[in-house]
Amino acid sequence: MTRQFSVTTGSNLRCKGWRQEGLLRLLENVLAVGEDPANLVVYAALGRAARDWPSHDKIVETLRTMNDDETLIVQSGKPIGVLKTHERAPIVIMANCNMVGQWAKAENFYELEEKGLICWGGLTAGDWQYIGSQGVIQGTYEIFMRIGERHFDGELAGRFVLTAGLGGMGGAQPLAGRLAGAVTLCVEIDPERIRKRIENGFLEKQAANLDEALAMVAEARAAKRAISIGLLGNAADVYEDILARGIVPDVVTDQTSAHDLIYGYIPANRTLAEARAMRKDDPVRLMEDSRASIVRHVRAMLGFQKAGSVVFDNGNLIRTQARDGGVTDAFDIPIFTEAFLRPMFSRAIGPFRWIALSNDADDIRKIDDYVLAGFSDNRIVTNWIELARKNVPFEGLPARIAWLGHGERTKLGLAVNKMVREGVLSGPVAFTRDHLDAGAMAHPNIMTERMRDGSDAIADWPLLNALAMCSSQADLVAIHSGGGGYSGYMTSSGVTIIADGSPEADDRLRLSRPLSERI
Ligand code: NAD
């Protein structure tokens, strides 16, 4: 059967209520904007929306038929039952990819996945929160802006950002870089990904080769003109080449799927086709090749750092893979969360997204107007909304993300629910809090690296967050742990609430605040 990936829109309900319908539309949306929907893969190499197609179809059927006083239980992407609960209980709760400590290793994950027993949900795939590259774009933009403030007299105009990976998340980098005023060169091994990012407006140009790319960079740097350039190539090769030419970018990072040595990273000594074939035919050799390539890749990044570039790890485990391959100083490169985002997390400011379930882009514009007026004293947010409404193309259901803080999320949620109730908006709006939020993720090499009190590896917080969300009436609550190359590295939780205009939705939005904001 050939499947079509689109979202049902408008005001017709296929389910018994908007809570179920909203979650169903979000499931449709993650596949519609996902990287490889035919295989249920949404982003990050292996992050899936459901375990397999029969599981997916059963989830859809259940959402369409279940009552308001029932709760669907999903275990690693497979629906395993519907509980009679009550109308204030979540519609869906899920636990994806949680393995027991000593067993939580990539090789065990692959074996269990092969047997059809487990599936990795990424952070936003398995719990149907992904909204395309626009989901991570403000985070990426804020990182670039903080770098500009800290290292380049407040701006990135005329500054050269070298990065790699134009996948589901990495695809946000060229647009975030352009919005920050920088000259961004993005190396990508898969021509299809470059084509997709140009087509959806996240990337401006593709250079024919490295010489042309560097000429474009030099010209834009001199003119202090923001531009994003894609280059087909392997990042390990290209980074080494640029370093050898003595060219020092101002900022260097990487967002290839380096966390997964089999399904994510493409080693420099293999073509894309060879690496894909080896996933089944010779995965052990492929892992070795990927690791060897990452060693070169990170050594080049360290070379740039020594030459004066601001280098940071953008949350893809590349330093860890390199250290395991013998690069003892890989952790001289700082992680983005500690270096740039933690000051925001520590004030309970985190990424918050809203998605127009009707598919009406005007709904998002009206919410933009509200945010600009209602949060006029918050320069970070108003600056972002002004930029986003002019420059960030919608992918799938119209959506927006903004980093909102203490009390602000509740204020926005309640205002939007009122707008739904009063018919100002053409349909309900889904709110999601990504796992990348204060207290929502434990990952000692990304989110919780070098915590001041040394609590990096304690995963109680995301679990408490999820339990608190269930008891606070949220509509969907998910607990995830890492899969593939992330196995054993992380535990996180996420939450979704459907603002359908009802007084009950007011309660949900009021109660389901992040734990970090409540205690
Ligand atoms: P993805 O799998 O959709 O895309 C990765 C891209 O890297 C692919 O297009 C692939 O072709 C390319 N690639 C792989 N090896 C390469 C190489 N050697 N040279 C050049 N290109 C190469 O993954 P994604 O969703 O874009 O995520 C990328 C990474 O970022 C993952 O490790 C993910 O877990 C991590 N991530 C970080 C954040 C964050 O907030 N910083 C958020 C989500 C994900």
Coordinates of C-alpha atoms and ligand atoms in Angstrom, one line a residue:
M1 CA 0.0 0.0 0.0
T2 CA 1.4 3.4 -0.9
R3 CA 0.7 5.8 2.0
Q4 CA 0.0 9.5 1.6
F5 CA 1.3 11.8 4.3
S6 CA -0.9 14.7 4.9
V7 CA -2.8 16.2 7.8
T8 CA -6.6 16.4 8.0
T9 CA -7.5 20.0 8.6
G10 CA -10.5 22.2 9.1
S11 CA -13.1 22.0 11.8
N12 CA -14.6 18.5 11.2
L13 CA -14.0 16.0 14.0
R14 CA -13.2 12.4 13.2
C15 CA -12.8 11.6 16.9
K16 CA -15.2 12.0 19.9
G17 CA -13.5 15.2 21.0
W18 CA -10.8 17.7 20.1
R19 CA -8.3 16.2 22.6
Q20 CA -8.2 13.0 20.6
E21 CA -8.6 14.8 17.2
G22 CA -5.8 17.2 18.1
L23 CA -3.4 14.4 19.0
L24 CA -4.3 12.5 15.8
R25 CA -3.5 15.6 13.7
L26 CA -0.2 15.9 15.5
L27 CA 0.6 12.3 14.7
E28 CA -0.3 13.0 11.0
N29 CA 1.8 16.1 11.1
V30 CA 5.1 14.5 12.3
L31 CA 4.9 12.1 9.4
A32 CA 3.9 14.8 6.9
V33 CA 7.0 16.9 7.7
G34 CA 9.2 14.0 8.7
E35 CA 12.4 12.9 7.0
D36 CA 11.5 9.4 6.0
P37 CA 7.8 8.9 6.7
A38 CA 7.5 5.6 4.7
N39 CA 9.6 4.1 7.4
L40 CA 7.9 6.1 10.2
V41 CA 11.2 8.0 10.7
V42 CA 10.7 11.6 11.7
Y43 CA 14.2 12.9 12.4
A44 CA 17.6 12.2 14.1
A45 CA 18.2 9.1 12.0
L46 CA 15.9 6.7 13.8
G47 CA 13.4 8.8 15.8
R48 CA 10.1 7.1 14.9
A49 CA 6.4 8.2 15.3
A50 CA 5.3 4.6 16.0
R51 CA 7.0 1.2 16.3
D52 CA 5.6 -0.2 13.0
W53 CA 2.7 0.3 10.6
P54 CA 0.3 -2.0 12.4
S55 CA 1.0 -0.1 15.6
H56 CA 0.5 3.2 13.9
D57 CA -2.8 2.1 12.4
K58 CA -4.1 0.8 15.7
I59 CA -3.1 4.1 17.4
V60 CA -5.1 6.0 14.7
E61 CA -8.1 3.7 15.1
T62 CA -8.0 4.0 18.9
L63 CA -7.8 7.8 18.8
R64 CA -10.8 7.9 16.5
T65 CA -13.0 5.7 18.7
M66 CA -11.9 6.3 22.3
N67 CA -14.0 8.2 24.8
D68 CA -13.1 11.3 26.8
D69 CA -12.8 9.2 30.0
E70 CA -10.3 6.8 28.6
T71 CA -6.5 6.8 28.4
L72 CA -4.5 5.1 25.6
I73 CA -1.2 3.5 26.7
V74 CA 1.7 3.4 24.3
Q75 CA 4.8 1.4 25.0
S76 CA 7.7 2.0 22.6
G77 CA 5.5 3.2 19.8
K78 CA 3.0 0.3 20.2
P79 CA -0.5 0.8 21.6
I80 CA -1.0 -1.8 24.3
G81 CA -4.4 -0.9 25.8
V82 CA -7.0 1.6 26.7
L83 CA -7.7 2.2 30.4
K84 CA -11.0 3.4 31.7
T85 CA -9.9 6.5 33.6
H86 CA -11.9 9.8 33.9
E87 CA -12.4 13.0 31.8
R88 CA -9.6 14.8 33.6
A89 CA -7.0 12.1 32.9
P90 CA -4.5 12.2 30.0
I91 CA -5.8 10.9 26.7
V92 CA -2.4 9.3 25.9
I93 CA 0.5 8.3 28.1
M94 CA 3.6 6.7 26.7
A95 CA 6.9 5.3 27.6
N96 CA 9.4 4.9 24.7
C97 CA 12.7 3.1 24.6
N98 CA 13.4 2.9 28.4
M99 CA 15.9 0.1 29.0
V100 CA 17.3 -1.0 32.3
G101 CA 20.7 0.6 33.2
Q102 CA 23.3 -2.0 32.5
W103 CA 21.5 -3.1 29.4
A104 CA 20.9 0.3 27.9
K105 CA 23.6 0.0 25.1
A106 CA 23.4 0.6 21.4
E107 CA 23.9 -3.1 20.4
N108 CA 21.1 -4.2 22.7
F109 CA 18.8 -1.5 21.3
Y110 CA 19.5 -2.6 17.7
E111 CA 18.8 -6.2 18.6
L112 CA 15.5 -5.4 20.3
E113 CA 14.5 -3.1 17.4
E114 CA 15.3 -5.8 14.9
K115 CA 12.9 -8.1 16.9
G116 CA 10.2 -5.4 16.8
L117 CA 10.2 -5.0 20.6
I118 CA 11.4 -1.4 20.9
C119 CA 11.4 1.9 19.1
W120 CA 13.2 5.2 19.8
G121 CA 11.0 8.2 19.9
G122 CA 13.7 10.9 19.8
L123 CA 12.5 13.8 21.8
T124 CA 9.6 14.8 19.6
A125 CA 9.0 12.0 17.1
G126 CA 7.4 9.3 19.3
D127 CA 5.2 11.7 21.1
W128 CA 4.1 13.5 17.9
Q129 CA 5.4 17.0 18.8
Y130 CA 7.8 17.5 15.9
I131 CA 7.1 20.5 13.7
G132 CA 9.9 20.3 11.2
S133 CA 13.1 22.3 11.3
Q134 CA 11.2 25.3 12.6
G135 CA 10.9 23.5 16.0
V136 CA 14.6 23.9 16.8
I137 CA 15.2 27.2 15.0
Q138 CA 14.8 29.6 17.8
G139 CA 17.1 27.6 20.0
T140 CA 19.7 27.6 17.3
Y141 CA 19.2 31.3 16.6
E142 CA 19.5 32.1 20.3
I143 CA 22.8 30.1 20.5
F144 CA 24.2 32.1 17.6
M145 CA 23.0 35.4 19.2
R146 CA 24.6 34.5 22.6
I147 CA 27.9 33.7 20.7
G148 CA 27.6 37.1 19.0
E149 CA 27.1 38.9 22.3
R150 CA 29.9 37.0 24.1
H151 CA 32.6 36.9 21.5
F152 CA 31.9 39.3 18.6
D153 CA 30.8 42.7 20.1
G154 CA 27.2 41.8 20.0
E155 CA 26.7 40.8 16.4
L156 CA 27.5 38.1 13.8
A157 CA 27.5 40.3 10.7
G158 CA 30.5 39.4 8.6
R159 CA 31.2 36.3 10.8
F160 CA 31.7 32.9 9.2
V161 CA 29.8 30.0 10.8
L162 CA 31.0 26.5 9.6
T163 CA 28.6 23.6 10.4
A164 CA 27.4 20.3 8.9
G165 CA 24.1 18.3 8.7
L166 CA 21.0 19.5 7.0
G167 CA 18.6 16.9 8.4
G168 CA 15.4 17.4 10.5
M169 CA 17.1 19.5 13.2
G170 CA 20.3 20.5 11.4
G171 CA 18.2 22.0 8.6
A172 CA 17.4 24.9 10.9
Q173 CA 21.0 26.0 11.1
P174 CA 21.3 27.9 7.8
L175 CA 18.1 30.0 8.4
A176 CA 19.0 30.5 12.1
G177 CA 22.5 31.7 11.0
R178 CA 21.1 34.0 8.4
L179 CA 18.6 35.5 10.9
A180 CA 21.6 36.1 13.2
G181 CA 23.3 38.0 10.4
A182 CA 26.1 35.4 9.8
V183 CA 27.7 33.8 6.7
T184 CA 26.8 30.1 7.2
L185 CA 28.4 27.2 5.4
C186 CA 26.7 23.9 5.9
V187 CA 28.3 20.7 4.7
E188 CA 25.9 17.8 3.9
I189 CA 26.5 14.4 2.4
D190 CA 23.0 13.7 1.1
P191 CA 22.0 15.8 -2.0
E192 CA 18.4 15.2 -1.3
R193 CA 18.6 16.9 2.1
I194 CA 20.2 20.0 0.4
R195 CA 17.5 20.1 -2.2
K196 CA 14.8 19.8 0.5
R197 CA 16.1 22.7 2.6
I198 CA 16.4 24.9 -0.4
E199 CA 12.9 24.0 -1.4
N200 CA 11.4 24.7 2.0
G201 CA 13.2 28.0 2.3
F202 CA 15.7 27.1 5.1
L203 CA 18.8 27.2 2.9
E204 CA 19.5 29.9 0.2
K205 CA 22.2 28.5 -2.1
Q206 CA 24.3 25.5 -3.0
A207 CA 27.9 25.8 -3.9
A208 CA 29.3 23.6 -6.7
N209 CA 32.5 22.8 -4.8
L210 CA 34.6 23.9 -1.8
D211 CA 36.5 26.6 -3.8
E212 CA 33.2 28.2 -4.9
A213 CA 31.8 27.9 -1.3
L214 CA 34.8 29.6 0.2
A215 CA 34.8 32.3 -2.5
M216 CA 31.1 32.9 -1.6
V217 CA 32.0 33.0 2.1
A218 CA 34.8 35.5 1.6
E219 CA 32.7 37.8 -0.5
A220 CA 29.8 37.8 1.9
R221 CA 32.1 38.2 4.9
A222 CA 33.7 41.3 3.4
A223 CA 30.3 42.8 2.5
K224 CA 29.0 41.8 6.0
R225 CA 26.1 40.2 4.1
A226 CA 24.1 37.3 5.8
I227 CA 24.0 34.3 3.5
S228 CA 23.5 30.5 3.9
I229 CA 25.4 28.1 1.6
G230 CA 25.1 24.4 1.3
L231 CA 28.0 22.2 0.2
L232 CA 27.7 18.6 -0.8
G233 CA 30.5 16.7 0.9
N234 CA 31.6 14.8 4.0
A235 CA 32.1 17.1 7.0
A236 CA 35.2 15.2 8.1
D237 CA 36.9 15.8 4.8
V238 CA 35.7 19.3 4.3
Y239 CA 36.6 20.5 7.8
E240 CA 40.1 19.1 7.4
D241 CA 40.5 20.7 4.1
I242 CA 39.4 24.1 5.3
L243 CA 41.8 23.8 8.3
A244 CA 44.6 22.8 6.0
R245 CA 44.0 25.9 3.9
G246 CA 44.6 28.1 7.0
I247 CA 41.1 29.5 6.9
V248 CA 39.7 30.1 10.4
P249 CA 35.9 30.3 10.7
D250 CA 34.6 32.5 13.5
V251 CA 32.2 29.7 14.8
V252 CA 32.4 26.0 14.2
T253 CA 29.9 23.3 15.2
D254 CA 28.3 20.2 13.7
Q255 CA 24.8 18.7 13.5
T256 CA 25.3 15.5 11.6
S257 CA 23.6 12.5 13.4
A258 CA 27.0 11.6 14.9
H259 CA 25.1 10.0 17.9
D260 CA 24.3 7.0 15.8
L261 CA 27.3 5.2 14.2
I262 CA 25.1 3.0 12.0
Y263 CA 22.0 4.8 11.0
G264 CA 23.1 8.4 11.4
Y265 CA 26.7 9.3 10.6
I266 CA 28.2 8.7 7.1
P267 CA 31.9 7.9 7.4
A268 CA 34.3 9.8 5.1
N269 CA 35.7 6.7 3.5
R270 CA 32.2 5.5 2.3
T271 CA 29.7 6.8 -0.2
L272 CA 26.1 7.4 1.0
A273 CA 25.0 4.3 -0.9
E274 CA 27.8 2.1 0.6
A275 CA 27.1 3.3 4.1
R276 CA 23.3 2.6 3.7
A277 CA 24.0 -0.9 2.3
M278 CA 26.4 -1.7 5.2
R279 CA 23.7 -0.9 7.8
K280 CA 22.4 -4.4 7.1
D281 CA 25.4 -6.1 5.5
D282 CA 28.3 -5.1 7.7
P283 CA 27.2 -2.9 10.7
V284 CA 30.3 -3.7 12.8
R285 CA 32.6 -2.4 10.1
L286 CA 30.4 0.6 9.5
M287 CA 30.6 1.5 13.2
E288 CA 34.4 1.3 13.1
D289 CA 34.5 3.5 10.0
S290 CA 32.1 6.0 11.5
R291 CA 34.1 6.3 14.6
A292 CA 37.4 6.7 12.7
S293 CA 35.8 9.4 10.6
I294 CA 34.4 11.2 13.7
V295 CA 37.9 11.1 15.2
R296 CA 39.2 13.1 12.2
H297 CA 36.1 15.3 12.3
V298 CA 36.5 16.3 15.9
R299 CA 40.3 16.7 15.6
A300 CA 39.6 19.2 12.9
M301 CA 37.1 21.0 15.2
L302 CA 39.8 21.1 17.9
G303 CA 42.2 22.4 15.3
F304 CA 39.8 25.3 14.6
Q305 CA 39.4 25.9 18.3
K306 CA 43.2 26.2 18.8
A307 CA 43.3 28.6 15.8
G308 CA 40.8 30.8 17.5
S309 CA 37.3 29.7 16.4
V310 CA 34.4 29.5 18.9
V311 CA 33.7 25.8 18.7
F312 CA 30.8 24.1 20.4
D313 CA 29.0 20.7 20.4
N314 CA 25.4 21.1 19.2
G315 CA 23.9 18.2 21.1
N316 CA 24.8 15.2 18.8
L317 CA 27.2 13.3 21.0
I318 CA 30.1 13.9 18.6
R319 CA 32.6 14.6 21.4
T320 CA 31.7 11.4 23.2
Q321 CA 32.1 9.3 20.1
A322 CA 35.5 10.9 19.4
R323 CA 36.6 10.4 23.0
D324 CA 35.7 6.7 22.8
G325 CA 37.8 6.7 19.6
G326 CA 40.8 8.0 21.5
V327 CA 40.5 11.8 21.2
T328 CA 41.3 12.5 24.9
D329 CA 40.8 16.2 24.6
A330 CA 37.4 16.1 22.8
F331 CA 35.7 17.6 25.8
D332 CA 37.8 20.8 25.4
I333 CA 34.9 21.6 23.2
P334 CA 32.0 22.9 25.3
I335 CA 28.4 21.8 25.0
F336 CA 25.8 24.3 23.8
T337 CA 23.4 23.9 26.7
E338 CA 26.0 24.7 29.4
A339 CA 27.7 27.4 27.4
F340 CA 24.7 29.3 26.1
L341 CA 21.3 28.0 27.2
R342 CA 21.6 27.1 30.9
P343 CA 21.3 30.7 32.0
M344 CA 17.9 30.6 30.4
F345 CA 16.9 27.2 31.8
S346 CA 17.9 28.3 35.3
R347 CA 15.3 31.0 35.1
A348 CA 12.7 28.4 33.9
I349 CA 12.8 29.8 30.4
G350 CA 12.4 27.1 27.8
P351 CA 11.1 26.2 24.4
F352 CA 7.3 26.3 24.1
R353 CA 5.4 25.6 20.9
W354 CA 1.9 26.2 19.6
I355 CA 0.4 24.5 16.6
A356 CA -2.8 25.6 14.7
L357 CA -4.8 22.4 14.5
S358 CA -7.2 24.0 11.9
N359 CA -4.2 24.5 9.5
D360 CA -5.1 28.2 9.4
A361 CA -1.9 30.3 9.2
D362 CA -3.9 33.3 10.3
D363 CA -4.4 31.7 13.7
I364 CA -0.6 31.8 14.2
R365 CA -0.5 35.4 13.0
K366 CA -3.2 36.4 15.5
I367 CA -1.3 34.7 18.3
D368 CA 1.9 36.5 17.1
D369 CA 0.0 39.8 17.5
Y370 CA -1.0 38.8 21.0
V371 CA 2.5 37.8 22.0
L372 CA 4.0 41.1 20.6
A373 CA 1.5 43.1 22.7
G374 CA 1.2 40.9 25.7
F375 CA 5.0 40.3 26.2
S376 CA 6.2 43.7 25.0
D377 CA 8.7 43.9 27.8
N378 CA 10.4 40.6 26.8
R379 CA 12.8 41.6 24.1
I380 CA 14.0 38.1 23.4
V381 CA 10.5 36.9 22.6
T382 CA 9.3 39.9 20.7
N383 CA 12.5 40.1 18.7
W384 CA 12.1 36.4 17.8
I385 CA 8.4 36.7 16.9
E386 CA 9.1 39.6 14.6
L387 CA 11.8 37.7 12.9
A388 CA 9.9 34.5 12.7
R389 CA 6.8 35.9 11.2
K390 CA 8.8 37.5 8.4
N391 CA 11.3 34.8 7.8
V392 CA 10.4 31.3 9.1
P393 CA 8.3 29.3 6.6
F394 CA 5.7 27.0 8.0
E395 CA 6.1 23.3 7.5
G396 CA 3.0 21.2 7.9
L397 CA 0.5 22.6 10.4
P398 CA 1.3 26.3 11.0
A399 CA 3.2 26.5 14.2
R400 CA 5.5 28.8 16.2
I401 CA 8.1 28.3 18.9
A402 CA 9.3 30.8 21.5
W403 CA 11.4 30.6 24.6
L404 CA 9.0 31.7 27.3
G405 CA 9.7 31.8 31.0
H406 CA 8.2 31.8 34.5
G407 CA 4.4 32.4 34.3
E408 CA 4.6 33.4 30.6
R409 CA 3.6 30.0 29.2
T410 CA 0.5 29.9 31.4
K411 CA -0.4 33.4 30.4
L412 CA -0.1 32.6 26.7
G413 CA -1.9 29.3 27.0
L414 CA -4.9 30.8 28.8
A415 CA -5.0 33.8 26.4
V416 CA -5.0 31.4 23.4
N417 CA -7.7 29.2 24.9
K418 CA -9.8 32.2 25.3
M419 CA -9.3 33.2 21.7
V420 CA -10.4 29.7 20.7
R421 CA -13.5 29.9 22.9
E422 CA -14.5 33.3 21.6
G423 CA -14.0 32.3 17.9
V424 CA -11.1 34.7 17.3
L425 CA -9.1 31.7 16.1
S426 CA -10.6 29.3 13.5
G427 CA -9.8 26.2 15.6
P428 CA -8.1 24.6 18.6
V429 CA -4.4 25.0 19.2
A430 CA -2.0 22.4 20.6
F431 CA 0.7 23.4 23.0
T432 CA 3.8 21.2 23.5
R433 CA 6.7 21.5 25.8
D434 CA 9.6 19.7 24.2
H435 CA 11.9 17.5 26.2
L436 CA 14.6 20.1 25.9
D437 CA 13.3 22.1 28.8
A438 CA 14.5 22.8 32.3
G439 CA 14.2 19.7 34.4
A440 CA 12.8 17.7 31.5
M441 CA 16.0 15.9 30.3
A442 CA 18.9 14.2 32.0
H443 CA 21.8 13.7 29.6
P444 CA 25.2 14.1 31.2
N445 CA 26.8 14.8 27.8
I446 CA 24.3 17.4 26.7
M447 CA 21.6 18.8 28.9
T448 CA 23.0 18.2 32.3
E449 CA 26.7 18.3 31.6
R450 CA 28.7 19.8 34.4
M451 CA 25.8 20.7 36.7
R452 CA 27.1 22.9 39.5
D453 CA 26.0 20.4 42.2
G454 CA 27.3 17.4 40.2
S455 CA 23.9 15.8 39.7
D456 CA 24.5 15.3 35.9
A457 CA 23.4 11.6 35.8
I458 CA 20.4 11.8 38.0
A459 CA 17.3 11.1 35.9
D460 CA 14.6 11.7 38.6
W461 CA 13.7 15.1 37.3
P462 CA 12.3 14.2 33.9
L463 CA 10.4 11.3 35.6
L464 CA 9.0 13.6 38.2
N465 CA 8.1 16.1 35.5
A466 CA 6.1 13.4 33.7
L467 CA 4.3 12.3 36.8
A468 CA 3.4 15.8 37.7
M469 CA 2.1 16.4 34.2
C470 CA -0.2 13.3 34.5
S471 CA -1.6 14.6 37.8
S472 CA -2.0 18.0 36.3
Q473 CA -4.4 16.7 33.6
A474 CA -2.2 17.2 30.6
D475 CA -3.5 15.5 27.4
L476 CA -0.4 13.6 26.4
V477 CA 2.6 12.8 28.6
A478 CA 5.7 10.9 27.4
I479 CA 8.8 9.4 29.1
H480 CA 11.6 8.7 26.7
S481 CA 15.1 7.3 27.0
G482 CA 17.8 7.3 24.3
G483 CA 17.9 4.7 21.5
G484 CA 20.5 3.8 18.9
G485 CA 23.7 5.6 19.7
Y486 CA 21.9 7.5 22.5
S487 CA 21.1 4.3 24.4
G488 CA 22.0 4.7 28.0
Y489 CA 22.8 8.4 27.6
M490 CA 19.5 10.1 28.4
T491 CA 16.0 10.1 29.9
S492 CA 13.5 12.9 29.2
S493 CA 9.9 13.7 29.2
G494 CA 7.4 15.8 27.2
V495 CA 3.9 17.1 27.4
T496 CA 1.1 18.2 25.1
I497 CA -2.1 20.1 25.9
I498 CA -4.9 20.8 23.4
A499 CA -6.4 24.3 23.9
D500 CA -10.0 23.6 22.6
G501 CA -11.5 26.6 24.3
S502 CA -13.1 24.7 27.1
P503 CA -12.9 25.6 30.8
E504 CA -11.2 22.2 31.4
A505 CA -8.5 23.2 29.0
D506 CA -8.0 26.4 31.1
D507 CA -7.4 24.1 34.1
R508 CA -5.0 21.9 32.1
L509 CA -3.0 24.9 30.9
R510 CA -2.9 26.4 34.3
L511 CA -1.8 23.3 36.1
S512 CA 0.6 21.7 33.6
R513 CA 3.4 24.2 34.2
P514 CA 7.0 22.9 34.2
L515 CA 8.2 21.5 37.5
S516 CA 11.0 24.0 37.6
E517 CA 8.5 26.8 37.6
R518 CA 6.4 25.3 40.4
I519 CA 8.9 24.5 43.1
Ligands
NAD1 P1 19.0 13.7 10.7 O1 19.4 12.3 10.8 O2 17.7 14.1 10.2 O3 20.1 14.5 9.8 C1 21.5 14.4 10.0 C2 22.1 14.8 8.7 O4 23.6 14.7 8.7 C3 21.7 14.0 7.5 O5 21.1 14.8 6.5 C4 22.9 13.3 7.0 O6 22.9 13.0 5.6 C5 24.0 14.2 7.4 N1 25.3 13.6 7.6 C6 25.6 12.4 8.3 N2 26.9 12.2 8.3 C7 27.5 13.2 7.7 C8 28.8 13.6 7.4 N3 29.9 12.8 7.8 N4 29.1 14.7 6.7 C9 28.1 15.5 6.3 N5 26.8 15.2 6.5 C10 26.5 14.1 7.2 O7 19.3 14.3 12.2 P2 18.8 15.7 12.8 O8 17.3 15.6 13.2 O9 19.1 16.8 11.9 O10 19.7 15.8 14.1 C11 21.1 15.9 14.0 C12 21.8 15.7 15.3 O11 21.4 16.8 16.2 C13 21.3 14.4 16.0 O12 22.4 13.8 16.6 C14 20.3 14.9 17.0 O13 20.1 14.0 18.0 C15 20.9 16.2 17.4 N6 19.9 17.1 18.0 C16 20.3 18.3 18.6 C17 19.3 19.1 19.0 C18 19.6 20.4 19.7 O14 18.8 21.1 20.2 N7 20.8 20.9 19.5 C19 18.0 18.9 18.9 C20 17.6 17.7 18.3 C21 18.6 16.9 17.8

